[in-house]
Structures are given as structure tokens and as C-alpha cells.
Short mmCIF file of C-alpha atoms (C1' of nucleotides) in Angstrom, two decimals:
data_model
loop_
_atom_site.label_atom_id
_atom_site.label_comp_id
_atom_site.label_asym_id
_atom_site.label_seq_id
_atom_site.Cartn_x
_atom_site.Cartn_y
_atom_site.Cartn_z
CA UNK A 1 0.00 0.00 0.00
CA UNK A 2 1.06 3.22 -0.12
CA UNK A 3 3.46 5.37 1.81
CA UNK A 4 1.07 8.54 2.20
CA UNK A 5 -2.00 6.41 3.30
CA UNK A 6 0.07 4.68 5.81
CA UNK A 7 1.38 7.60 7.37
CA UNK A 8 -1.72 8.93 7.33
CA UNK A 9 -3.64 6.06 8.93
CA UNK A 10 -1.07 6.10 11.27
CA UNK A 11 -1.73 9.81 11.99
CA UNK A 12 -5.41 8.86 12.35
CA UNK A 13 -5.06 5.83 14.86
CA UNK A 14 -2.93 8.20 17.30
CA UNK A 15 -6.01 10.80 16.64
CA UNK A 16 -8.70 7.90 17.89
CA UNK A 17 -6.21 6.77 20.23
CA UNK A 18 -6.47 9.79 22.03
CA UNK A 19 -9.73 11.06 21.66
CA UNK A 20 -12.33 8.09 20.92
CA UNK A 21 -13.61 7.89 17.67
CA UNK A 22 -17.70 7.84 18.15
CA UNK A 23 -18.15 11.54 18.94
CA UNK A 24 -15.95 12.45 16.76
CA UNK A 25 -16.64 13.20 12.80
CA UNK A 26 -14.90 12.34 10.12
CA UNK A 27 -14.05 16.11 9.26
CA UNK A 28 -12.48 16.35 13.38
CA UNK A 29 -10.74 13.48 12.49
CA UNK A 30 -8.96 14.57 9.18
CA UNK A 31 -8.65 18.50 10.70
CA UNK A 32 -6.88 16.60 14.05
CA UNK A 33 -4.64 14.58 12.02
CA UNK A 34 -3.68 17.18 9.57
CA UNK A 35 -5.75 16.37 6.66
CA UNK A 36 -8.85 16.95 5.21
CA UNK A 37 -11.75 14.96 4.97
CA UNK A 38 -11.44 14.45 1.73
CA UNK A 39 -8.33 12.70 1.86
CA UNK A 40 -9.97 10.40 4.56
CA UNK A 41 -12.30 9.31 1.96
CA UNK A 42 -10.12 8.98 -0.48
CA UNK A 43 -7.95 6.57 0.71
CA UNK A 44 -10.38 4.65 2.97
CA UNK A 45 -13.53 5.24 1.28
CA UNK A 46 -15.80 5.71 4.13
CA UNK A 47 -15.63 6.76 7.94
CA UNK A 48 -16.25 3.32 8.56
CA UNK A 49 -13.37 2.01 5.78
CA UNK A 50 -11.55 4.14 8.18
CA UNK A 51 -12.64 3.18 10.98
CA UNK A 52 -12.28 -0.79 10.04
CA UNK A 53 -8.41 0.08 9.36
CA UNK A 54 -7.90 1.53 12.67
CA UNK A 55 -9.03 -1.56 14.44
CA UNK A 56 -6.96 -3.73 12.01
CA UNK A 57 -4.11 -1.49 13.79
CA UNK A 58 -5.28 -1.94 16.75
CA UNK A 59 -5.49 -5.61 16.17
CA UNK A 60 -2.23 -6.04 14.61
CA UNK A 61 -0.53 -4.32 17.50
CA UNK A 62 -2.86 -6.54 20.14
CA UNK A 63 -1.35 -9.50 17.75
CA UNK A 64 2.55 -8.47 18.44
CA UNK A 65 1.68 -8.11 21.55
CA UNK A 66 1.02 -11.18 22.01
CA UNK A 67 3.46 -13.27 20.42
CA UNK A 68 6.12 -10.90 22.05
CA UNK A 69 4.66 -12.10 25.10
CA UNK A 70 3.94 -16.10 24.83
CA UNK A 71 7.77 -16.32 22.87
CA UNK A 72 10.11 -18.67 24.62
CA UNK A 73 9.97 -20.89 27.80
CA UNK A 74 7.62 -18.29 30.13
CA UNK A 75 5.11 -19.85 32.14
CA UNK A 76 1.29 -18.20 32.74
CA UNK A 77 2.33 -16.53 35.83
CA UNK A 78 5.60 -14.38 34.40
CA UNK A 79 3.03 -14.52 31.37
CA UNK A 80 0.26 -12.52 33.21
CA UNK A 81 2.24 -9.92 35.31
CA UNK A 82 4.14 -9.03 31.99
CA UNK A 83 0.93 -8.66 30.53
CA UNK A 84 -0.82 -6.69 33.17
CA UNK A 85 2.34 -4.13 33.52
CA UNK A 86 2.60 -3.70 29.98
CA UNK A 87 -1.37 -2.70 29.87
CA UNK A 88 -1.48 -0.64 33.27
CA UNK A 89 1.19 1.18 32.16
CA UNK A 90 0.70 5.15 31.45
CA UNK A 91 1.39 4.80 28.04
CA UNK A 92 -0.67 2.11 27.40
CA UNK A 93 -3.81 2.45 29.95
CA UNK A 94 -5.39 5.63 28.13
CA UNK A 95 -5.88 3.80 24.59
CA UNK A 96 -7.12 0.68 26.88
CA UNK A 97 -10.19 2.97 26.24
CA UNK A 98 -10.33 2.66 22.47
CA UNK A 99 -10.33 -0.91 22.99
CA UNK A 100 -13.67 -0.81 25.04
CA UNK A 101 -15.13 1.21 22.83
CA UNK A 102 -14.41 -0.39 19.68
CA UNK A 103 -15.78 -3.77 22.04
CA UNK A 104 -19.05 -2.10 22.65
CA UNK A 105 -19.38 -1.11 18.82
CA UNK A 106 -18.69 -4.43 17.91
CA UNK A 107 -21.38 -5.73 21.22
CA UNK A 108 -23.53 -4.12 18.49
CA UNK A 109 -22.74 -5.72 15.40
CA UNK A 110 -21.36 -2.94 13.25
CA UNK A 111 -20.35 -4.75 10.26
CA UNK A 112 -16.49 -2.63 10.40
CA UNK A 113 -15.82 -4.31 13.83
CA UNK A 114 -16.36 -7.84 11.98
CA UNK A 115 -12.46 -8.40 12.05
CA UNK A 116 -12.48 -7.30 15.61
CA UNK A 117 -15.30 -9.67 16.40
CA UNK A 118 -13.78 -12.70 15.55
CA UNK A 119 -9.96 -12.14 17.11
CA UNK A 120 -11.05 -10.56 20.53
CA UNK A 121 -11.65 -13.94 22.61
CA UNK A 122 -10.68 -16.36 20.05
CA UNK A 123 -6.70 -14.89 19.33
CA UNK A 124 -6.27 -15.42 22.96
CA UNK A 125 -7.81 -18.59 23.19
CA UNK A 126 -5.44 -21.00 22.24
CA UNK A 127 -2.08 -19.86 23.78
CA UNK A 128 -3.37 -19.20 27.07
CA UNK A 129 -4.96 -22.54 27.01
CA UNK A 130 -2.09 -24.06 26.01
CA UNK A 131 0.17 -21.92 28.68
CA UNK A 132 -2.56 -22.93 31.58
CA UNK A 133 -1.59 -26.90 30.31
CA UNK A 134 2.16 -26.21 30.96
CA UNK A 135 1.07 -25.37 33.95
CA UNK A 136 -0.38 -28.80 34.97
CA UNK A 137 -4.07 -27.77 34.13
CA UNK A 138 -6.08 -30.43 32.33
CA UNK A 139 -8.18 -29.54 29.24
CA UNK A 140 -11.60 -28.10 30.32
CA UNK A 141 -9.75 -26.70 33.25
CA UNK A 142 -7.17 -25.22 31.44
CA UNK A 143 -9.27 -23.61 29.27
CA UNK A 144 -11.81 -22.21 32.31
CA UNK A 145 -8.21 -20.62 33.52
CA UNK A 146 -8.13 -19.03 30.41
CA UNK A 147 -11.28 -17.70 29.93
CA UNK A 148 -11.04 -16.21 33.53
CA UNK A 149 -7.87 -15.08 33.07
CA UNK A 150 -8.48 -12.75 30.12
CA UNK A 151 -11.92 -11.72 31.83
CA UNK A 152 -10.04 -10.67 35.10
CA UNK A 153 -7.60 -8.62 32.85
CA UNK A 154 -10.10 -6.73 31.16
CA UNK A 155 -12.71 -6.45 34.04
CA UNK A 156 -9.80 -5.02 36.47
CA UNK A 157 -8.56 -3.08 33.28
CA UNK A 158 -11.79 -1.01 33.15
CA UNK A 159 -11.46 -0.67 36.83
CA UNK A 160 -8.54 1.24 36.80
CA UNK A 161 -9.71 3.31 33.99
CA UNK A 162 -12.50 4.30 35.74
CA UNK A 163 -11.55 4.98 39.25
CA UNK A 164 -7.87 4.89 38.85
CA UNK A 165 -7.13 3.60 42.40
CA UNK A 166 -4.11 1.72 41.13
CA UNK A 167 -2.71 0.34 44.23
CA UNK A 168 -6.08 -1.15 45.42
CA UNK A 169 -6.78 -2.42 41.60
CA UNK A 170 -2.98 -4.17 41.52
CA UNK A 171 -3.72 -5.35 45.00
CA UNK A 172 -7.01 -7.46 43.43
CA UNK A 173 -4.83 -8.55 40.53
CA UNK A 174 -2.54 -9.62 43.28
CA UNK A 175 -4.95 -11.65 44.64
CA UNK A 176 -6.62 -13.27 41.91
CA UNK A 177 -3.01 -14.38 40.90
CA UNK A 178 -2.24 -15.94 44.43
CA UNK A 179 -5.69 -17.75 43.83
CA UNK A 180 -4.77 -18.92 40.04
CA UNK A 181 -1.65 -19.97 41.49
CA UNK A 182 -2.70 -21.72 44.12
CA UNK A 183 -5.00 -24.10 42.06
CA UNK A 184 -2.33 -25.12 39.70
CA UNK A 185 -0.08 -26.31 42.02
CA UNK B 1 -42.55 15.43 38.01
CA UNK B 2 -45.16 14.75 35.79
CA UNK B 3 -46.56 11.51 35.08
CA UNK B 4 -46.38 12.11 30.82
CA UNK B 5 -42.88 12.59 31.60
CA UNK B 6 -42.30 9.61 33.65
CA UNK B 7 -44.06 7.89 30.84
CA UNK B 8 -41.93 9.16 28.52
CA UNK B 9 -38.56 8.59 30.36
CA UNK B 10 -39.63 4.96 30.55
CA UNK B 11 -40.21 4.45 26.87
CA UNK B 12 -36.96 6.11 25.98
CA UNK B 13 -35.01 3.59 28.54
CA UNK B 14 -36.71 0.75 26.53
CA UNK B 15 -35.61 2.19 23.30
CA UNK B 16 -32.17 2.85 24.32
CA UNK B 17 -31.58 -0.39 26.24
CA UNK B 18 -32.74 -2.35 23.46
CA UNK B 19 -30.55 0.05 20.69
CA UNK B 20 -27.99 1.51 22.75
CA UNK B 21 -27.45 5.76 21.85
CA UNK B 22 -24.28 6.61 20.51
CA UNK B 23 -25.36 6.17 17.08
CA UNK B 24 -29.05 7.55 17.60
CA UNK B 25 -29.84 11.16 17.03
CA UNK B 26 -32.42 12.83 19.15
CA UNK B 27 -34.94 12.59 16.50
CA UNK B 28 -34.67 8.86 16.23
CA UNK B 29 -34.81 7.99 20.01
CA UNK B 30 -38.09 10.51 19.85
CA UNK B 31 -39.55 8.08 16.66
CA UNK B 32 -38.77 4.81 18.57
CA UNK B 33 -40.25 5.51 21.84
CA UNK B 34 -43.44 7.01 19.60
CA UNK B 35 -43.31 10.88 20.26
CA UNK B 36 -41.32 13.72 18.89
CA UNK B 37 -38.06 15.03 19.19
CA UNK B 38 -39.63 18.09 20.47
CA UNK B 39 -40.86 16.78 23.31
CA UNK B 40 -37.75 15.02 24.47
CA UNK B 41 -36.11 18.83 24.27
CA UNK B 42 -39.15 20.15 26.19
CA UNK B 43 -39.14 17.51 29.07
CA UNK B 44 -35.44 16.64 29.43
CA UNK B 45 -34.11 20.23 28.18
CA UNK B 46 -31.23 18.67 25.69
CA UNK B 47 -30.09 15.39 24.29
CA UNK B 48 -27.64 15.18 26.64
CA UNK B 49 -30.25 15.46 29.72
CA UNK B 50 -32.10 12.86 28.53
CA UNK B 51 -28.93 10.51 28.46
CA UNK B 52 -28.12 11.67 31.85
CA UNK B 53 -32.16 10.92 32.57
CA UNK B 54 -31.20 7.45 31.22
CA UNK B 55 -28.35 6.83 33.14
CA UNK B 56 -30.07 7.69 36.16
CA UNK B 57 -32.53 5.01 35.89
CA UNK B 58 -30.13 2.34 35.09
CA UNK B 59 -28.31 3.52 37.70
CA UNK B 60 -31.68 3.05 40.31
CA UNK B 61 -32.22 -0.21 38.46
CA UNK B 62 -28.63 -1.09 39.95
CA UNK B 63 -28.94 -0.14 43.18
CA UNK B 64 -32.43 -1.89 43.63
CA UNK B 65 -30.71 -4.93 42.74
CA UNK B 66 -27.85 -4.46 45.02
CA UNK B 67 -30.45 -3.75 47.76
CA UNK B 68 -32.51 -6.76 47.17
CA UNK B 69 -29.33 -9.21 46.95
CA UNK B 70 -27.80 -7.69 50.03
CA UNK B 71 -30.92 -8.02 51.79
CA UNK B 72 -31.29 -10.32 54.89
CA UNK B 73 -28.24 -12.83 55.60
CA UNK B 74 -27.37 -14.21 52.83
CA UNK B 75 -23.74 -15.08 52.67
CA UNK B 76 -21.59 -13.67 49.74
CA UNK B 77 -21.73 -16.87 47.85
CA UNK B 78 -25.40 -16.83 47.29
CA UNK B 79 -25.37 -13.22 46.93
CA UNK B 80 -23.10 -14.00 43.78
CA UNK B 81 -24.69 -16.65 42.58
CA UNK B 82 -27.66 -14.98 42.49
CA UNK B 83 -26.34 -11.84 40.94
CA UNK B 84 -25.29 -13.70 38.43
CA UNK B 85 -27.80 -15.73 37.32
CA UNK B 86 -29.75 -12.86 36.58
CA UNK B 87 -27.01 -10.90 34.95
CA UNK B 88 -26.98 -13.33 32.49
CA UNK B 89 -30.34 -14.07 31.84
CA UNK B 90 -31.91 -13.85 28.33
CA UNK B 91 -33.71 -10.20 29.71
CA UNK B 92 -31.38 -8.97 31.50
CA UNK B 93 -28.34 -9.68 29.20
CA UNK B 94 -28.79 -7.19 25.86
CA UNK B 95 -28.95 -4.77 28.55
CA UNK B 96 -25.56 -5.09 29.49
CA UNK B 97 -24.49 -3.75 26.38
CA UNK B 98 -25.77 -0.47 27.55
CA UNK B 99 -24.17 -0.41 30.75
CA UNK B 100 -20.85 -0.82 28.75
CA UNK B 101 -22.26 1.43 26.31
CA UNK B 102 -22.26 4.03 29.19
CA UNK B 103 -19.22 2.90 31.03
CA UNK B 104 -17.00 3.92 27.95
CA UNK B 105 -18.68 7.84 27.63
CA UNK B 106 -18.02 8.27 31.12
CA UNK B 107 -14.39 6.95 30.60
CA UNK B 108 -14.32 9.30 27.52
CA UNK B 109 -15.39 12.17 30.68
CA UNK B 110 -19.05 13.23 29.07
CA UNK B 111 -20.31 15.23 31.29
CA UNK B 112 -24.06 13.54 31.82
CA UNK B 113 -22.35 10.62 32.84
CA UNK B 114 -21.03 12.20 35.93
CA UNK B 115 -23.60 10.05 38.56
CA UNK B 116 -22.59 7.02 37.14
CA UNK B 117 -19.24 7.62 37.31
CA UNK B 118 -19.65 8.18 40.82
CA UNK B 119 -21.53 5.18 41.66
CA UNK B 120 -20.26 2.21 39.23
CA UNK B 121 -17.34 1.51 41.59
CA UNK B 122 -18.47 3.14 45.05
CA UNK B 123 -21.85 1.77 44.88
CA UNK B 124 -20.47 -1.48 44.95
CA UNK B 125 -17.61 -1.48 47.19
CA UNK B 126 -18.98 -1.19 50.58
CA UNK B 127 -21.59 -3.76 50.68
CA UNK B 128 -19.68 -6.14 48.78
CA UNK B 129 -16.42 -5.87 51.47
CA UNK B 130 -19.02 -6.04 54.55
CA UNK B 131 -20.13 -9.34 52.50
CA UNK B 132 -16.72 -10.96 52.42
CA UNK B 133 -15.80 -9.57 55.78
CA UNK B 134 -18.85 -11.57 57.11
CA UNK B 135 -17.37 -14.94 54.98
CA UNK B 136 -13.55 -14.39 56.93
CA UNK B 137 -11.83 -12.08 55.19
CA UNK B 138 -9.74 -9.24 56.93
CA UNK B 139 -9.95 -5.61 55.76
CA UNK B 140 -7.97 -5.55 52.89
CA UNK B 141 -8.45 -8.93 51.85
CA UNK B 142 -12.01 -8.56 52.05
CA UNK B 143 -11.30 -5.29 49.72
CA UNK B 144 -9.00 -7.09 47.26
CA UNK B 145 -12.18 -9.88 46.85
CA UNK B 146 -14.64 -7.24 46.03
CA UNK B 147 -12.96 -5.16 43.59
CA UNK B 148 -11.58 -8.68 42.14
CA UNK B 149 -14.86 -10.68 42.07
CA UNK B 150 -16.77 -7.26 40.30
CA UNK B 151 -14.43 -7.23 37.33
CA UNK B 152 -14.51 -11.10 36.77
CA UNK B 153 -18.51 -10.63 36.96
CA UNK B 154 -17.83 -7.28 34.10
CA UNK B 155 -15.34 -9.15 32.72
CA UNK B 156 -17.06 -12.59 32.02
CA UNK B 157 -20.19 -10.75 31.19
CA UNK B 158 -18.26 -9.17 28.45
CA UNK B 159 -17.17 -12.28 27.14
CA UNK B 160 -20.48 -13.77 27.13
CA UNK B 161 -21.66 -10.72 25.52
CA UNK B 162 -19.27 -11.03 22.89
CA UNK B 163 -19.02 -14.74 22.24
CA UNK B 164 -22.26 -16.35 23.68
CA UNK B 165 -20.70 -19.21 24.82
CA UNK B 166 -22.98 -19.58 27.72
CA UNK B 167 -21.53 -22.96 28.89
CA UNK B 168 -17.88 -21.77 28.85
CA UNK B 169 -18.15 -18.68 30.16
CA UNK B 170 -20.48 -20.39 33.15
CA UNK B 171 -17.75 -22.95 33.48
CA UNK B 172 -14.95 -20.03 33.93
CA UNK B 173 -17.10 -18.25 36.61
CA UNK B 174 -17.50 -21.27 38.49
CA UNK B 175 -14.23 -21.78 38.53
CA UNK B 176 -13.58 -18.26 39.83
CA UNK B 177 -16.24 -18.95 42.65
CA UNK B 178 -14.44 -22.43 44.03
CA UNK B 179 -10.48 -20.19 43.49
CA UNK B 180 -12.32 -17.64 45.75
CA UNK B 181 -14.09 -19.94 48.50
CA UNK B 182 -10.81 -22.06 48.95
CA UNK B 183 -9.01 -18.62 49.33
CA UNK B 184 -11.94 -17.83 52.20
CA UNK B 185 -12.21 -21.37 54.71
"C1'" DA C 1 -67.46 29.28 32.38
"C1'" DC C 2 -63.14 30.79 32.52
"C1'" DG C 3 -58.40 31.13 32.89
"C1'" DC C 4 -54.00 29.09 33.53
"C1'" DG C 5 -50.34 25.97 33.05
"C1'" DC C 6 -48.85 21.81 31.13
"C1'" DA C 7 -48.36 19.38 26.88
"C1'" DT C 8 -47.92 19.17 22.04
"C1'" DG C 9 -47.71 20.24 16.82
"C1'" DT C 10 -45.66 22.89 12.98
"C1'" DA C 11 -42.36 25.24 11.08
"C1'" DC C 12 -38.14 26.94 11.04
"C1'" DC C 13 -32.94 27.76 11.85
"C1'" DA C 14 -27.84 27.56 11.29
"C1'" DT C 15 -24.70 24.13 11.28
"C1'" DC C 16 -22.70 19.95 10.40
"C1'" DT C 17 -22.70 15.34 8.18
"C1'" DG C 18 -20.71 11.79 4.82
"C1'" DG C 19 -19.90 11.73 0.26
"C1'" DT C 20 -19.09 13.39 -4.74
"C1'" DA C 21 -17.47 16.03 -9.07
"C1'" DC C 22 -14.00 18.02 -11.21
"C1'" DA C 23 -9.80 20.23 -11.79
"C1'" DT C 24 -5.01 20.29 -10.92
"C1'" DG C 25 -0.56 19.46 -9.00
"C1'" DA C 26 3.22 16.19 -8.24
"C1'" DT C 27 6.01 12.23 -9.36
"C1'" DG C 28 8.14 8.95 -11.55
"C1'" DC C 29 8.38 5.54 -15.79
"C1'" DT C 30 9.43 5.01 -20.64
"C1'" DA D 1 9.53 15.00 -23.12
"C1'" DG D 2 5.39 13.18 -22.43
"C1'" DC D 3 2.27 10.43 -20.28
"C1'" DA D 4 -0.12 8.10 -16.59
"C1'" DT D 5 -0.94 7.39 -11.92
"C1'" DC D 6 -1.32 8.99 -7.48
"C1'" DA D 7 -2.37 12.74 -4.40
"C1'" DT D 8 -4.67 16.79 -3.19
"C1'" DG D 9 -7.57 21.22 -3.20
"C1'" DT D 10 -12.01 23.57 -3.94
"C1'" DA D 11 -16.53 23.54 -4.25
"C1'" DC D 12 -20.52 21.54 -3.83
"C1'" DC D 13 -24.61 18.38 -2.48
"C1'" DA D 14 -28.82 16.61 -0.15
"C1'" DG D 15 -30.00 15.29 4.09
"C1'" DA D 16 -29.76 15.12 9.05
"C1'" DT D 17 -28.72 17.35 13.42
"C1'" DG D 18 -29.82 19.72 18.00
"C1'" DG D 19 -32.35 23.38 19.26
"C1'" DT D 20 -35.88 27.35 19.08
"C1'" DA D 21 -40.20 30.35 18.20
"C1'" DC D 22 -44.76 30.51 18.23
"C1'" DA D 23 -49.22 28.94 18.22
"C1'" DT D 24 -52.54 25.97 20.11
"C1'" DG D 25 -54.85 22.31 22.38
"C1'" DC D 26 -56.40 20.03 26.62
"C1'" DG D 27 -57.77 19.42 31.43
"C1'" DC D 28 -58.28 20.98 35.96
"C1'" DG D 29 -59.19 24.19 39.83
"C1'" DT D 30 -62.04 27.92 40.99
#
DNA sequence: ACGCGCATGTACCATCTGGTACATGATGCT
DNA sequence: AGCATCATGTACCAGATGGTACATGCGCGT
């Protein structure tokens, strides 16, 4: 693809990174990211064409994440806390929002959340099943861990957003990972 | 207040629980719940009051739930199960969306979400650490079990949301439940 | 019966919306 | 040098938006 529409989707994804993207109008969105609307459509065709690439972005970099994370010999626990710090930190918390709100947009079946739709639980699925196993977990249990696991991340996740009581929020994680623990062992 | 406004706030709850808001002008919410868009601006003053008119009652929907589970002396494992269950029921569910729905505008700072910003953690806190208190937990334990056992219930009702796997998701929080009880005998 | 306040309808407003038409500048390939 | 492709600017469109002005109905207390 080219150069100038990369640049300038990245331009846009740090625009909706910051600000959201569903009170915002296509026109704030080109002005904010030094273009002009008409650019916007040009190279994406529609808000939501735009809109669909920013959560590709957003689901690329969830992607990396990943794999940077599950690389190697690391069990679920070293796994988790990596994970959690890496989310809860100040770079990272504030487009934690984006995520939720592309998640409710997708809770309503917009069709340029589709790619979205299918990666959010699914992507995850499988490698922290298959870490929970290396931890001695069988099957169904393994995958309950999982499915917890991820649900604890994003509930406490939203926590923090929202009340931003860090210390008491880290202190739950805390918890729910002596608990995790615990069971496996 | 007036009963044609009561009337009126109630249809526009249905309309929005059932279609969410963020993508429904004034004008459409007015067609839905069968009156005009000039008589939401009459009774509720601007859009934006009659969000924060909507917000308040799921808010009082919440906390009449919280009173009725917390009622009598019920132990914190019924009181969860319980809470649950109805979460997830077929009405109750779509709802849900909404309360995310909300959850992200007030992360976003809208102003008519102020109340439930207030309330979504706070609300929760003190009757659910009196609740673990009562099933053995110390102070901050007992704080470190509510704020962990409300994002697995956000959490996994995300996920079920999202995926619909009813059976897994069930399976994950009943995990979460015997993690938690071991943790509290 | 009358008046008053709540409720409602009609019509309007400026502004913004996503999207398009068309012209024109740049940039590089042959 | 010339041509084609990409990129961009300007101007426009029809329709929708939140909100307002003004008139008018309806029902109740006196």
C-alpha cells in the first residue's frame, strides 16, 4: 500500500487513540490529524473504511503483543504480570479505552468491527490454554483458567480506567493471581 | 414530576436499552419511543439530559438490585450466585451492552455521565467488602475480593456478551467462585 | 365558564454530516 | 519529453442534526 495512506492512517489511529472515535466526525478526524476529509475518503472510502483500518491497527498491534509475550519458555504466571504491567502502564492504559469502545461497537454488530469480532476472545484462546496446560491444568480446566484469566484482565482493566485507584486495583490482581496460582499447584 | 414525563422517560429507557445511543440522534430515540423530538427537548431540556435521565434510571435499576441481593443474611456466595444468574439471563443480558455502552462515555469524561461515574465503583464497594468480611476475610483482603470478584462478573459478562458461549463462560465463573471460597475457609 | 399551566404540533434555523465532481498538482516511468 | 498514476484542493450536495419560536390544544381548579 502506499506510503502517504500509511502515514496517514497512522496519523489517524494516534487521533482515535487519544480522543475516541464515536463523537468524533470524520471532518475532526482529518482537521486533528492534519488532513482533510477528503483525503480520509479517499484513501479509505468511508468513515467506517476508516474506521475498520484503525481496528486492524489496533489488532495487529494486540497480535505483536502477544506473540512478544507467549515467545520462549515463560510460564502463565511471568506470562500474566508481563501482561498486566505492559497494559497498566501510562502509556498504554489511556488507549485501553479505544479498545472498550471499539468492544461495545462491535457488542452491536457494526459490520467494520467484523475483524475485531472474531480475534477478541478467540486470538487469545489458544495460547493461554495451552500456557494454563504447561502449567499442569487439564483440558476443560485449562481452558476455564483461560477464559477467567483474560476476563479478570479486562474487568480489572476497566477498573482502573474508571476509578484509577491503582494500588487497590494491583492489589485485586494480586490476589486473583495468588488464587490462580494456588490451584495449579 | 409529571406523570407524561415519567411515561416518557420509561419508553426512551426501553428504546435505548434495546438500541444503545451513541449512534441515535435525538430525532430517532423521539420516533422509537413514539413521540417527537420536540418533546424530548421540552421535558429533558437537551439530548444530553435525557442521556443523563437514562443513566439515572439504570443507575436506580442497579442499586435496587444491590439492595434486594444484600438483603437479609445471605452469605456472599449466594449473593453472587444470584447476581449472576440474573445478569446473564436472556432479559437482563442485551442490557448489558448499555451499561458498557455508558461505562466507555463516562471513561471518555461526558459530562451527563457524571452520577454514574460516581456510583459504578463506590456503589459497589462497601456492601460487597461487609459481605466478604462476614465470609472471613480481613480488611484488605475482604477489599481485594470485592474489587476482584466485580471485574470477573464485568469481565465474564463481556465475554459472554461477545461470544455467547454460555456454557464456557459459566464454566470459567464457576471456577472463579471455588479459586475464591478455597481462598476464604 | 373561565383562565391558567402543562403538553404538544408545525415550522423553522444555522450548522454539520458523509460523500461526490471536477480540476489540478506532483512524481516517476518510458 | 510526455504520459499516466497517485495525491490533493475547492466547491458543492442533499439530508440530518440539535435546538428554538410561536401557536394551540387540553384538562383541571375555581
Amino acid at each position: 500500500m502506499s506510503a502517504s495512506r500509511d502515514a496517514l492512517l497512522d496519523r489517524c489511529f494516534e487521533v482515535v487513540r487519544r480522543h475516541g472515535f464515536s463523537h468524533l466526525s470524520l471532518r475532526e478526524i482529518a482537521a486533528e490529524a492534519g488532513t482533510s476529509h477528503r483525503m480520509l475518503i479517499y484513501h479509505f472510502g468511508s468513515r467506517d473504511g476508516l474506521l475498520a483500518e484503525v481496528v486492524g491497527r489496533m489488532e495487529a498491534e494486540q497480535r505483536a503483543l502477544l506473540a512478544d509475550l507467549v515467545t520462549g519458555d515463560a510460564d502463565i504466571f511471568t506470562v500474566s504480570a508481563a501482561f498486566w504491567a505492559h497494559l497498566t502502564s501510562p502509556e498504554v492504559l489511556p488507549a485501553q479505552r479505544l479498545f472498550f469502545e471499539i468492544y461495545v461497537q462491535a457488542l452491536y454488530g457494526r459490520e467494520w468491527t467484523a475483524a475485531f469480532r472474531e480475534s477478541v476472545i478467540r486470538a487469545w484462546e489458544e495460547p493461554l490454554i495451552s500456557l494454563f496446560r504447561r502449567a499442569g491444568a487439564d483440558g476443560d480446566r485449562a481452558r476455564a483458567h483461560a477464559r477467567l484469566g483474560l476476563a479478570v484482565t479486562r474487568g480489572l482493566g476497566l477498573d482502573l480506567l474508571m476509578s484509577g485507584d491503582r494500588a487497590e486495583v494491583d492489589a485485586a490482581m494480586t490476589l486473583f493471581g495468588e488464587l490462580a496460582r494456588r490451584d495449579l499447584s
